[in-house]
Amino acid sequence: DLSVVGCWCSSSLTSARCPHSYFSFYDKELCFSLTRTVKEELGRKSPQDPKLPTIYIITPTYRRPEQMPELIRFAQTLMNVPNIHWIVADDANTTNYDVVDYLTYSSIPHTYLLTPMPEKYKQLSIKPKGVANRNGGLMWVREHATSGVVYFADDDNTYDIRLFQEIRYTERVSMFPVGLVTKAGLSSPVLKNGKFHGWYDGWIAKRKFPVDMAGFAVSVQYLLKMQNAEMPYKAGYEEDGFLRSLKIEPEEIEFKADKCTKIYVWHTQTKKNGPSQRTILQSKYNGTNLRILEKKMMIES
Ligand code: UGA
Ligand code: MN
């Protein structure tokens, strides 16, 4: 189940690939205007403050029509957060250059990993989504980080940048509310007089930690101490399994977001889009801009 099959590190990519082949018959100049990065364009890279602990943000992603808009929306949030390292872990066997090029453009310190879901889980009706990705990200953190904080951030959620201020000083494991989770509308620890009292979640089941993936953070130092901590391939029990493997008790958790009275992250879900119909392939569009746009789309086979 060890499944990091490839990796692009930010250091190995100094400038965006120039997809000349897309433009040779249309407009060569376009190519150069498109490869200016945020750093070049705005004279600004991601803010760095060496005094701040680094937040390692592990984001599972996979190819689908809404993948790029999700990643762009999230990246434009992360551009406003200092000292982060964004680990984008792709459920794919081959590099998605749209993603890699966009990450370079974003000027956010990042690593792109190929972390495909093992074949045996793809056949299940309820799949353990994002698990290979998150475990691959954890492997990378264990190899490259010595301090800081790890946060699992799905590509489709909505994040208030204040969330990152809250989790940056996690000592072991911190938790906080997540909006729009299940019909209950919220997943949150319940506190009474500032102390742990229980859980609020639409699906408690037999979970010791009935929380959402976006509702907790772990310090790197604590993670490194817990050498066997990882996420199980068990749909619905990923968070619970991972938190149990951290050997932490609810009473020991650090409750953030003003003692769990603020919502800084929402489990938003984007409408699923099927592949686009094939009209764009019609020969009447040959020699037009649509021949370029077509490459960025998923089209019905
Ligand atoms: C819910 C929970 O909120 C997630 O925290 C949990 O990971 C997920 O269920 C789960 O089943 O494990 P939900 O919105 O239903 O989230 O799931 P998605 O957003 O579709 O997927 C979670 C993450 O995994 C996303 O970042 C997505 O890009 C990624 N993913 C999804 C893959 O990498 N591969 C897939 O085949 C599907
Ligand atoms: Mn989601």
Coordinates of C-alpha atoms and ligand atoms in Angstrom, one line a residue:
D1 CA 0.0 0.0 0.0
L2 CA 3.1 2.2 -0.2
S3 CA 2.1 4.2 -3.1
V4 CA 4.0 7.3 -3.8
V5 CA 4.9 6.6 -7.4
G6 CA 6.3 9.9 -8.5
C7 CA 7.1 13.4 -7.3
W8 CA 7.8 16.8 -8.6
C9 CA 9.5 19.0 -6.0
S10 CA 9.2 22.7 -6.1
S11 CA 13.0 22.9 -6.3
S12 CA 13.2 20.7 -9.4
L13 CA 10.9 23.0 -11.4
T14 CA 12.3 26.5 -11.8
S15 CA 10.0 27.7 -14.5
A16 CA 6.7 26.5 -15.9
R17 CA 6.9 24.1 -18.9
C18 CA 6.1 25.9 -22.0
P19 CA 3.5 23.9 -23.9
H20 CA 4.7 25.1 -27.3
S21 CA 3.0 22.3 -29.1
Y22 CA -0.4 23.8 -28.2
F23 CA 0.4 27.1 -29.7
S24 CA 2.5 26.4 -32.7
F25 CA -0.3 26.7 -35.2
Y26 CA -2.2 29.4 -33.4
D27 CA -0.2 32.2 -31.7
K28 CA 3.3 31.6 -30.3
E29 CA 3.3 34.8 -28.3
L30 CA 0.4 33.5 -26.2
C31 CA 2.7 30.9 -24.7
F32 CA 5.0 33.4 -23.1
S33 CA 2.2 35.5 -21.6
L34 CA 0.8 32.4 -20.0
T35 CA 3.9 31.3 -18.3
R36 CA 4.5 34.3 -16.1
T37 CA 4.1 33.2 -12.5
V38 CA 2.3 35.0 -9.7
K39 CA 5.7 35.9 -8.4
E40 CA 6.7 37.6 -11.7
E41 CA 3.2 39.0 -12.3
L42 CA 2.5 40.5 -8.9
G43 CA 6.1 40.9 -7.8
R44 CA 5.0 38.7 -4.9
K45 CA 5.6 35.1 -3.8
S46 CA 3.9 33.4 -0.9
P47 CA 4.7 35.3 2.2
Q48 CA 7.5 33.8 4.3
D49 CA 8.3 34.5 7.9
P50 CA 11.0 32.3 9.2
K51 CA 9.9 32.8 12.8
L52 CA 6.6 30.9 12.0
P53 CA 6.3 27.1 12.1
T54 CA 5.6 25.7 8.7
I55 CA 2.2 24.2 8.0
Y56 CA 2.4 21.1 5.7
I57 CA -1.0 21.0 3.9
I58 CA -1.7 17.6 2.4
T59 CA -4.3 17.9 -0.3
P60 CA -5.7 14.8 -2.1
T61 CA -6.8 15.5 -5.6
Y62 CA -7.9 13.5 -8.7
R63 CA -8.7 14.1 -12.3
R64 CA -12.2 15.3 -13.0
P65 CA -13.8 18.3 -14.9
E66 CA -13.9 20.5 -11.7
Q67 CA -10.3 19.6 -10.6
M68 CA -8.6 22.8 -11.8
P69 CA -11.3 25.2 -10.5
E70 CA -11.1 23.5 -7.1
L71 CA -7.3 23.7 -7.0
I72 CA -7.3 27.3 -8.2
R73 CA -9.8 28.4 -5.6
F74 CA -7.8 26.8 -2.8
A75 CA -4.5 28.1 -4.1
Q76 CA -5.8 31.6 -4.2
T77 CA -6.6 31.2 -0.5
L78 CA -3.2 29.7 0.3
M79 CA -1.4 32.6 -1.5
N80 CA -2.4 34.6 1.5
V81 CA -1.0 32.3 4.1
P82 CA 2.7 32.6 5.2
N83 CA 5.0 29.7 5.7
I84 CA 3.2 26.8 4.2
H85 CA 4.3 23.8 2.2
W86 CA 1.5 22.5 0.0
I87 CA 1.7 18.8 -0.7
V88 CA -0.6 18.1 -3.6
A89 CA -1.1 14.3 -3.8
D90 CA -2.7 13.2 -7.0
D91 CA -4.7 10.0 -7.2
A92 CA -3.2 9.2 -10.6
N93 CA -0.5 7.1 -12.2
T94 CA 0.8 9.8 -14.5
T95 CA 1.7 13.5 -14.0
N96 CA -1.1 15.9 -14.7
Y97 CA 0.9 18.9 -16.2
D98 CA -2.1 21.2 -15.9
V99 CA -1.7 20.8 -12.1
V100 CA 2.1 20.9 -12.1
D101 CA 2.1 24.1 -14.3
Y102 CA -0.5 25.8 -12.1
L103 CA 1.4 25.0 -8.9
T104 CA 4.5 26.5 -10.4
Y105 CA 2.5 29.5 -11.5
S106 CA 1.0 29.9 -8.0
S107 CA 4.5 30.4 -6.5
I108 CA 3.4 28.6 -3.4
P109 CA 6.1 26.3 -2.0
H110 CA 4.9 22.9 -2.9
T111 CA 5.5 19.2 -3.8
Y112 CA 3.4 17.3 -6.3
L113 CA 3.1 13.5 -5.5
L114 CA 1.6 10.7 -7.6
T115 CA -0.3 8.6 -5.1
P116 CA -2.8 6.4 -6.9
M117 CA -5.5 4.4 -5.0
P118 CA -4.4 0.7 -5.0
E119 CA -6.4 -1.3 -7.6
K120 CA -8.1 -3.5 -5.0
Y121 CA -9.9 -0.5 -3.4
K122 CA -11.0 0.9 -6.8
Q123 CA -13.4 -2.0 -7.1
L124 CA -15.2 -1.3 -3.9
S125 CA -18.6 0.4 -4.1
I126 CA -17.7 2.8 -1.3
K127 CA -14.1 3.7 -1.9
P128 CA -11.6 5.0 0.7
K129 CA -11.1 8.3 -1.1
G130 CA -7.9 10.2 -0.6
V131 CA -6.2 7.6 1.7
A132 CA -3.3 6.7 -0.6
N133 CA -2.8 10.4 -1.1
R134 CA -2.8 11.3 2.6
N135 CA -0.5 8.4 3.5
G136 CA 1.8 9.4 0.7
G137 CA 1.8 13.0 2.0
L138 CA 2.6 11.7 5.5
M139 CA 5.5 9.7 4.2
W140 CA 6.9 12.8 2.5
V141 CA 6.5 14.8 5.8
R142 CA 8.3 12.1 7.8
E143 CA 11.2 12.2 5.4
H144 CA 11.5 16.0 5.0
A145 CA 10.1 17.8 8.0
T146 CA 11.4 18.0 11.6
S147 CA 9.0 20.6 13.0
G148 CA 5.7 22.4 12.0
V149 CA 2.2 21.1 11.7
V150 CA 0.3 18.7 9.3
Y151 CA -3.2 19.5 8.1
F152 CA -5.3 17.3 5.7
A153 CA -7.1 19.7 3.4
D154 CA -9.4 18.3 0.7
D155 CA -9.3 20.2 -2.5
D156 CA -13.0 21.1 -2.5
N157 CA -13.5 22.6 1.0
T158 CA -13.7 26.3 1.8
Y159 CA -11.0 27.7 4.1
D160 CA -10.8 31.0 6.0
I161 CA -7.2 32.0 6.2
R162 CA -7.7 32.4 10.0
L163 CA -7.8 28.6 10.2
F164 CA -4.1 28.5 9.5
Q165 CA -3.3 31.0 12.2
E166 CA -5.2 28.8 14.6
I167 CA -3.5 25.5 13.8
R168 CA 0.1 26.8 13.4
Y169 CA 0.9 26.4 17.1
T170 CA -0.6 22.9 17.6
E171 CA 1.6 21.1 20.2
R172 CA 0.2 17.6 19.6
V173 CA -3.3 17.4 18.1
S174 CA -5.8 20.3 17.8
M175 CA -9.4 20.2 16.8
F176 CA -12.0 22.8 15.7
P177 CA -15.5 23.0 14.1
V178 CA -16.2 22.3 10.4
G179 CA -19.3 23.7 8.8
L180 CA -21.7 22.0 6.4
V181 CA -20.9 18.4 7.5
T182 CA -23.8 15.9 7.0
K183 CA -27.4 16.9 7.6
A184 CA -26.4 18.1 11.1
G185 CA -24.8 21.0 9.3
L186 CA -21.7 20.9 11.5
S187 CA -19.1 18.7 13.0
S188 CA -17.5 19.9 16.2
P189 CA -16.1 18.9 19.6
V190 CA -18.6 19.8 22.3
L191 CA -17.0 21.8 25.2
K192 CA -18.6 22.7 28.5
N193 CA -16.9 25.2 30.8
G194 CA -14.0 25.1 28.3
K195 CA -13.5 21.3 28.8
F196 CA -14.1 18.4 26.5
H197 CA -17.7 17.2 26.9
G198 CA -18.4 15.1 23.8
W199 CA -19.0 15.3 20.0
Y200 CA -21.5 16.9 17.7
D201 CA -21.6 15.2 14.3
G202 CA -24.4 13.8 12.1
W203 CA -22.7 10.3 12.1
I204 CA -21.2 9.2 15.4
A205 CA -21.3 5.4 14.6
K206 CA -18.8 3.6 16.8
R207 CA -16.2 6.2 16.2
K208 CA -14.0 7.3 19.1
F209 CA -13.3 10.5 17.2
P210 CA -16.4 11.3 15.2
V211 CA -14.8 14.3 13.4
D212 CA -14.3 15.4 9.8
M213 CA -11.0 15.2 7.9
A214 CA -10.8 19.0 7.9
G215 CA -11.4 19.3 11.7
F216 CA -8.0 18.5 13.1
A217 CA -4.3 19.2 12.8
V218 CA -1.2 17.3 14.1
S219 CA 2.2 18.7 15.0
V220 CA 5.1 17.2 13.0
Q221 CA 7.1 16.5 16.2
Y222 CA 4.2 14.4 17.6
L223 CA 3.7 12.6 14.3
L224 CA 7.4 11.7 14.1
K225 CA 7.1 10.3 17.6
M226 CA 4.1 8.1 16.6
Q227 CA 6.1 6.1 14.0
N228 CA 3.2 3.8 13.1
A229 CA 0.5 6.4 12.7
E230 CA -1.2 6.2 9.3
M231 CA -4.7 6.3 7.8
P232 CA -6.6 3.1 7.3
Y233 CA -8.3 2.2 3.9
K234 CA -11.6 2.0 5.6
A235 CA -14.3 4.3 4.1
G236 CA -16.0 6.4 6.8
Y237 CA -13.4 5.5 9.4
E238 CA -10.3 7.3 7.9
E239 CA -10.2 10.1 10.5
D240 CA -11.1 7.8 13.4
G241 CA -8.4 5.3 12.4
F242 CA -5.8 7.9 11.9
L243 CA -6.5 9.7 15.2
R244 CA -6.6 6.4 17.1
S245 CA -3.2 5.6 15.6
L246 CA -1.9 8.9 17.1
K247 CA -2.6 7.4 20.6
I248 CA -4.2 10.6 21.9
E249 CA -7.2 10.9 24.3
P250 CA -10.0 13.4 23.7
E251 CA -9.1 15.2 27.0
E252 CA -5.6 15.9 25.6
I253 CA -6.7 17.6 22.5
E254 CA -6.1 21.4 22.0
F255 CA -9.4 23.1 21.1
K256 CA -8.9 25.9 18.7
A257 CA -11.0 28.6 17.0
D258 CA -11.9 30.4 20.2
K259 CA -12.7 27.2 22.1
C260 CA -14.6 25.9 19.1
T261 CA -16.9 28.8 18.8
K262 CA -15.8 29.9 15.3
I263 CA -16.2 28.1 12.0
Y264 CA -13.1 28.6 9.8
V265 CA -13.6 25.7 7.4
W266 CA -16.6 24.4 5.5
H267 CA -17.1 21.0 3.8
T268 CA -18.5 22.5 0.6
Q269 CA -19.2 20.2 -2.2
T270 CA -19.2 21.2 -5.8
K271 CA -21.8 19.8 -8.2
K272 CA -20.3 16.9 -10.2
N273 CA -19.8 17.7 -13.8
G274 CA -19.8 14.9 -16.4
P275 CA -17.4 15.1 -19.4
S276 CA -18.4 17.7 -22.0
Q277 CA -20.1 16.7 -25.2
R278 CA -18.0 16.4 -28.3
T279 CA -19.3 19.4 -30.3
I280 CA -16.1 21.3 -29.7
L281 CA -14.3 18.6 -31.9
Q282 CA -16.3 19.6 -35.0
S283 CA -14.1 20.4 -38.0
K284 CA -15.6 23.8 -38.4
Y285 CA -13.5 24.9 -35.3
N286 CA -10.2 23.8 -36.9
G287 CA -7.7 26.7 -36.8
T288 CA -9.5 28.5 -34.0
N289 CA -8.9 29.0 -30.3
L290 CA -11.2 26.1 -29.5
R291 CA -8.5 23.7 -30.6
I292 CA -6.5 25.0 -27.7
L293 CA -9.3 25.1 -25.1
E294 CA -10.2 21.6 -26.0
K295 CA -7.0 20.4 -24.5
K296 CA -8.0 21.7 -21.1
M297 CA -11.3 19.9 -21.1
M298 CA -12.5 16.4 -20.3
I299 CA -14.6 15.4 -23.4
E300 CA -17.0 12.4 -23.7
S301 CA -15.3 9.4 -25.3
Ligands
UGA1 C1 -15.9 13.1 2.9 C2 -15.1 13.7 4.0 O1 -15.4 15.0 4.3 C3 -13.6 13.6 3.6 O2 -12.8 14.2 4.6 C4 -13.3 12.2 3.4 O3 -11.9 12.1 2.9 C5 -14.2 11.6 2.3 O4 -15.5 11.8 2.6 C6 -14.0 10.1 2.3 O5 -14.8 9.4 1.8 O6 -13.0 9.6 2.7 P1 -16.4 14.0 0.4 O7 -16.7 15.4 0.1 O8 -17.5 13.0 0.3 O9 -15.6 14.0 1.8 O10 -15.2 13.4 -0.5 P2 -14.4 14.1 -1.7 O11 -14.2 15.6 -1.5 O12 -15.0 13.6 -3.0 O13 -13.0 13.4 -1.6 C7 -12.1 13.7 -0.5 C8 -10.7 14.0 -1.0 O14 -10.2 12.9 -1.7 C9 -10.8 15.2 -2.0 O15 -9.7 16.0 -1.8 C10 -10.7 14.5 -3.4 O16 -10.0 15.3 -4.4 C11 -9.9 13.2 -3.1 N1 -10.3 12.0 -3.9 C12 -11.6 11.7 -4.1 C13 -9.3 11.3 -4.5 O17 -8.1 11.6 -4.4 N2 -9.7 10.2 -5.3 C14 -11.0 9.9 -5.5 O18 -11.3 8.9 -6.3 C15 -12.0 10.7 -4.9
MN2 MN -15.3 16.9 -0.4

